PDB file of C-alpha atoms in Angstrom:
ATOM      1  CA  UNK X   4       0.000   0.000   0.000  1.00  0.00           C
ATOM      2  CA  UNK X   5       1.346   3.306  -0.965  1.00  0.00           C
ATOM      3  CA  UNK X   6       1.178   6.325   1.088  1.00  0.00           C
ATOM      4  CA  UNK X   7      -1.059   8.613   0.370  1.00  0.00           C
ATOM      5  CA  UNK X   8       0.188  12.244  -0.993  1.00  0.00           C
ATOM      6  CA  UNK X   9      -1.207  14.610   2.280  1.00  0.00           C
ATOM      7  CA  UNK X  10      -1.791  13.985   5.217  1.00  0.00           C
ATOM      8  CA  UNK X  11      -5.634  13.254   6.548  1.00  0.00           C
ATOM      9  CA  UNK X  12      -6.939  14.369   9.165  1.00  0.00           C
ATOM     10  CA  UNK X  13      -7.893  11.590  11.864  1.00  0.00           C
ATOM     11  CA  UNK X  14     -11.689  11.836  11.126  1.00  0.00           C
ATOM     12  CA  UNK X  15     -11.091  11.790   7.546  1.00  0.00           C
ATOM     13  CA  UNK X  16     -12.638  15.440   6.984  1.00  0.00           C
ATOM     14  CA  UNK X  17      -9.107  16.997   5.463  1.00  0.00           C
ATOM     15  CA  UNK X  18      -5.779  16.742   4.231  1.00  0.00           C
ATOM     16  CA  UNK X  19      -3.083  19.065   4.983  1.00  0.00           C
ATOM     17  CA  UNK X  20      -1.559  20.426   1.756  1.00  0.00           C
ATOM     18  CA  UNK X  21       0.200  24.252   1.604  1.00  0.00           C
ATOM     19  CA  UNK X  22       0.272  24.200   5.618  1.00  0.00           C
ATOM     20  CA  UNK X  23      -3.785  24.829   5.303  1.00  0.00           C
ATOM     21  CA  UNK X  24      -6.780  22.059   6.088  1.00  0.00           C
ATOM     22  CA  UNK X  25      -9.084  21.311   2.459  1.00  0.00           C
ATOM     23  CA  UNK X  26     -11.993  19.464   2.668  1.00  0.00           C
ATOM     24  CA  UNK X  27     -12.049  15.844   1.676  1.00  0.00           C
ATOM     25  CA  UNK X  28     -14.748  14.508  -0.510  1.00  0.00           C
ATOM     26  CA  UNK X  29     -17.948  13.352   1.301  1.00  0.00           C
ATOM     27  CA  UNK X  30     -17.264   9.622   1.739  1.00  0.00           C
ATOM     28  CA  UNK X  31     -21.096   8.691   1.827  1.00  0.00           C
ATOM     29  CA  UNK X  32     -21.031   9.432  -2.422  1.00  0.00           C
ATOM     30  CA  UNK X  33     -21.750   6.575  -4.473  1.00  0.00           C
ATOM     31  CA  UNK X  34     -18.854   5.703  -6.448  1.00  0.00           C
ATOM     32  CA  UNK X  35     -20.405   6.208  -9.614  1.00  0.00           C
ATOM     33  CA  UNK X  36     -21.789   9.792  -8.684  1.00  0.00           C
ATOM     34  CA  UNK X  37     -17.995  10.263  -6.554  1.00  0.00           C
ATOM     35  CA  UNK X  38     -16.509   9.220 -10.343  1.00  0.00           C
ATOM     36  CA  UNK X  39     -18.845  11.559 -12.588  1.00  0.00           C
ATOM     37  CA  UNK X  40     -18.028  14.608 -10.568  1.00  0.00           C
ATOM     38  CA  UNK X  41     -14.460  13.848 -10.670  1.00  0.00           C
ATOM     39  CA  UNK X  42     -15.127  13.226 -14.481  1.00  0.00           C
ATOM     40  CA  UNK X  43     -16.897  17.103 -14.351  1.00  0.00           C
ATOM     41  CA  UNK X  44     -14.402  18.651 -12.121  1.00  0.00           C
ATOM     42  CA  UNK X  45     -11.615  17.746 -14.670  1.00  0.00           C
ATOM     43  CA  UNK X  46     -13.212  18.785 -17.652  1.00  0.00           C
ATOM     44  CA  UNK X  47     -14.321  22.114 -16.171  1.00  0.00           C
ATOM     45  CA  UNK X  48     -10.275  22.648 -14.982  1.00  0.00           C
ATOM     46  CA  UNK X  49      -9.208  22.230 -18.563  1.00  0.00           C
ATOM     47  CA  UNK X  50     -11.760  24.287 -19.770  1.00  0.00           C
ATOM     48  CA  UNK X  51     -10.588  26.972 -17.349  1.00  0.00           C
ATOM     49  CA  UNK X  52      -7.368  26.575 -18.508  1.00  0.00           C
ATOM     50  CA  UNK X  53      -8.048  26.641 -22.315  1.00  0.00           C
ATOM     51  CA  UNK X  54     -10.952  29.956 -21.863  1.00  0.00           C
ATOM     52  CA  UNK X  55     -10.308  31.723 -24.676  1.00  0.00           C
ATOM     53  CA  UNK X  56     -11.807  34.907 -22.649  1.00  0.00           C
ATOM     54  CA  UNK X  57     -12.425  35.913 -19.448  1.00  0.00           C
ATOM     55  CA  UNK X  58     -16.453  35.037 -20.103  1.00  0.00           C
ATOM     56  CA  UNK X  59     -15.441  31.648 -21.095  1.00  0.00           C
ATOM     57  CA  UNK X  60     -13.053  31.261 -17.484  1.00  0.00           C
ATOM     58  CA  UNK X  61     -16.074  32.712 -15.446  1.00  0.00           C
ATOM     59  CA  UNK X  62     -18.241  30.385 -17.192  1.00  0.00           C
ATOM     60  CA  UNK X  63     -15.599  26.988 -16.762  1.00  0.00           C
ATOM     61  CA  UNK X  64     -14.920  28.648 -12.690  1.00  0.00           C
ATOM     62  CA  UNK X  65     -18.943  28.280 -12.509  1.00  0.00           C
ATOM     63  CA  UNK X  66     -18.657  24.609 -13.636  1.00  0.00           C
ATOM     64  CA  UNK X  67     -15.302  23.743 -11.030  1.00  0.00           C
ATOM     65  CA  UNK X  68     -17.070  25.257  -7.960  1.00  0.00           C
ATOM     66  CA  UNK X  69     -20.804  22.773  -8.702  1.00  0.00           C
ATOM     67  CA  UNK X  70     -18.534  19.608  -9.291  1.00  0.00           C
ATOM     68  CA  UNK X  71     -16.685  20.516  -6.625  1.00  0.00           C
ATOM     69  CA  UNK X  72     -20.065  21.484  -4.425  1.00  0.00           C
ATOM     70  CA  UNK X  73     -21.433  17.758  -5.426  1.00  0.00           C
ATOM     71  CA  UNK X  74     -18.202  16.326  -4.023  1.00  0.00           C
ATOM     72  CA  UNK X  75     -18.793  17.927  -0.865  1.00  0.00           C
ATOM     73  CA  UNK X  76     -15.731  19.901  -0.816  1.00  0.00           C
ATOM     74  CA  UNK X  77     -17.280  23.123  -0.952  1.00  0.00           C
ATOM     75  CA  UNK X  78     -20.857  24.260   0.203  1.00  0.00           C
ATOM     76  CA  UNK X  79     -22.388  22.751   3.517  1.00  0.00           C
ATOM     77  CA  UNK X  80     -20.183  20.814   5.350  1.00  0.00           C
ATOM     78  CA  UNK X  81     -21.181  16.831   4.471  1.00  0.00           C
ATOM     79  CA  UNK X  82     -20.777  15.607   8.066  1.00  0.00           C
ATOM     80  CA  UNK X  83     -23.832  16.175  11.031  1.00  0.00           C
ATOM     81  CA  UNK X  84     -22.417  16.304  14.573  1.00  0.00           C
ATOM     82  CA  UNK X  85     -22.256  20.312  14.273  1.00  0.00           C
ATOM     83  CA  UNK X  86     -18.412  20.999  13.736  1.00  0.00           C
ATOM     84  CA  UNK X  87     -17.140  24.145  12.366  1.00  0.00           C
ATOM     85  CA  UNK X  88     -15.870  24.147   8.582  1.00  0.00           C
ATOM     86  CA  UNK X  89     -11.931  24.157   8.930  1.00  0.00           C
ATOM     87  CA  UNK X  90     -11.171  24.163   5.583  1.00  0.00           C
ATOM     88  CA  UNK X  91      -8.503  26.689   4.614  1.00  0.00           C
ATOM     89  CA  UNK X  92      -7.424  27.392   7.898  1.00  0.00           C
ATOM     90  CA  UNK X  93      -3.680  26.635   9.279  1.00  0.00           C
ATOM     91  CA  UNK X  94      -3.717  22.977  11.240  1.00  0.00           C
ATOM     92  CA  UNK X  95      -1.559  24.405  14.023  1.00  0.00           C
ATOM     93  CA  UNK X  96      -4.814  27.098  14.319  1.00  0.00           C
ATOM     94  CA  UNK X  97      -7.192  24.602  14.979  1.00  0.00           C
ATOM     95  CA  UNK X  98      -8.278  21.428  16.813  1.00  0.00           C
ATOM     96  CA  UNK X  99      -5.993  19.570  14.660  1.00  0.00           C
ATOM     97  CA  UNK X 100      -2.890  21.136  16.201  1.00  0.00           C
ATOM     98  CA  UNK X 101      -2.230  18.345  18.440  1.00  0.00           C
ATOM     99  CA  UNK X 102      -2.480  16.172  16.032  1.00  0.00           C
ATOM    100  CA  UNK X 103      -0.735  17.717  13.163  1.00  0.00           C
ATOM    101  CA  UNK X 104       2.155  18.455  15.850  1.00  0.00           C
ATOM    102  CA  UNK X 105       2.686  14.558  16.220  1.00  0.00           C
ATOM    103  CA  UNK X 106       3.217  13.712  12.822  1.00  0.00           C
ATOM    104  CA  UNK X 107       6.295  12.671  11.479  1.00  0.00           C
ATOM    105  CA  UNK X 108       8.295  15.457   9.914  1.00  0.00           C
ATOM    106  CA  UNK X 109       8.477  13.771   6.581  1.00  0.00           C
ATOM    107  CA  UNK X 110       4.190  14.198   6.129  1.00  0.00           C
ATOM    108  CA  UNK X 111       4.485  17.406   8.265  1.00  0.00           C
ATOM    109  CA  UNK X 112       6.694  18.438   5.418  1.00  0.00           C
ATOM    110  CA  UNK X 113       4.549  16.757   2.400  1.00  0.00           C
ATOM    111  CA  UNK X 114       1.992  18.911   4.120  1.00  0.00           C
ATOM    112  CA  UNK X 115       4.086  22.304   3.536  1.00  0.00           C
ATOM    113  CA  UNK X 116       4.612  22.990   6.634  1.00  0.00           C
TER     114      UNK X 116
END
């Protein structure tokens, strides 16, 4: 088994990338509706990059923020026991500080930090 790329928080909510918490997809998603927002979320990133104007990038930024709103990584947070929405802020800022503290330095440094 390979290591994964960040490191995830212990409830599975975010990764650490760029010294900041992201949102993780919501894991209740079917695979096949995890797989065609993926599938949308890619498409819409190329077509950012390949806007032709800065209609066509507003339109294509539209299309990355509702594939990424179906994954659950933007929007309402996907999880129901009433925690705040971390995402973007600094893991040594939050609850996770303890946590992200005790990691080795080697994913503390895959996670920017």
């Amino acid at each position: 088994m390979t290591a994964r790329p960040y490191p995830v928080t212990p409830d599975g909510r975010y990764f650490v990338a760029r010294n900041r918490l992201w949102r993780c997809t919501d894991p209740t998603l079917a695979d096949a509706e995890r797989e065609a927002a993926v599938y949308d979320l890619m498409r819409a990133r190329r077509q950012v990059r390949d806007a032709a104007d800065d209609a066509e990038r507003r339109d294509a930024r539209r299309l990355v923020d509702a594939a990424k709103r179906r994954l659950g990584e933007r929007g309402p947070v996907w999880w129901s026991d009433g925690a705040p929405d971390l995402n973007r802020h600094a893991p040594h800022n939050t609850p996770y500080a303890a946590w992200f503290a005790g990691l080795p330095a080697e994913e503390r440094g895959r996670a920017g930090a």
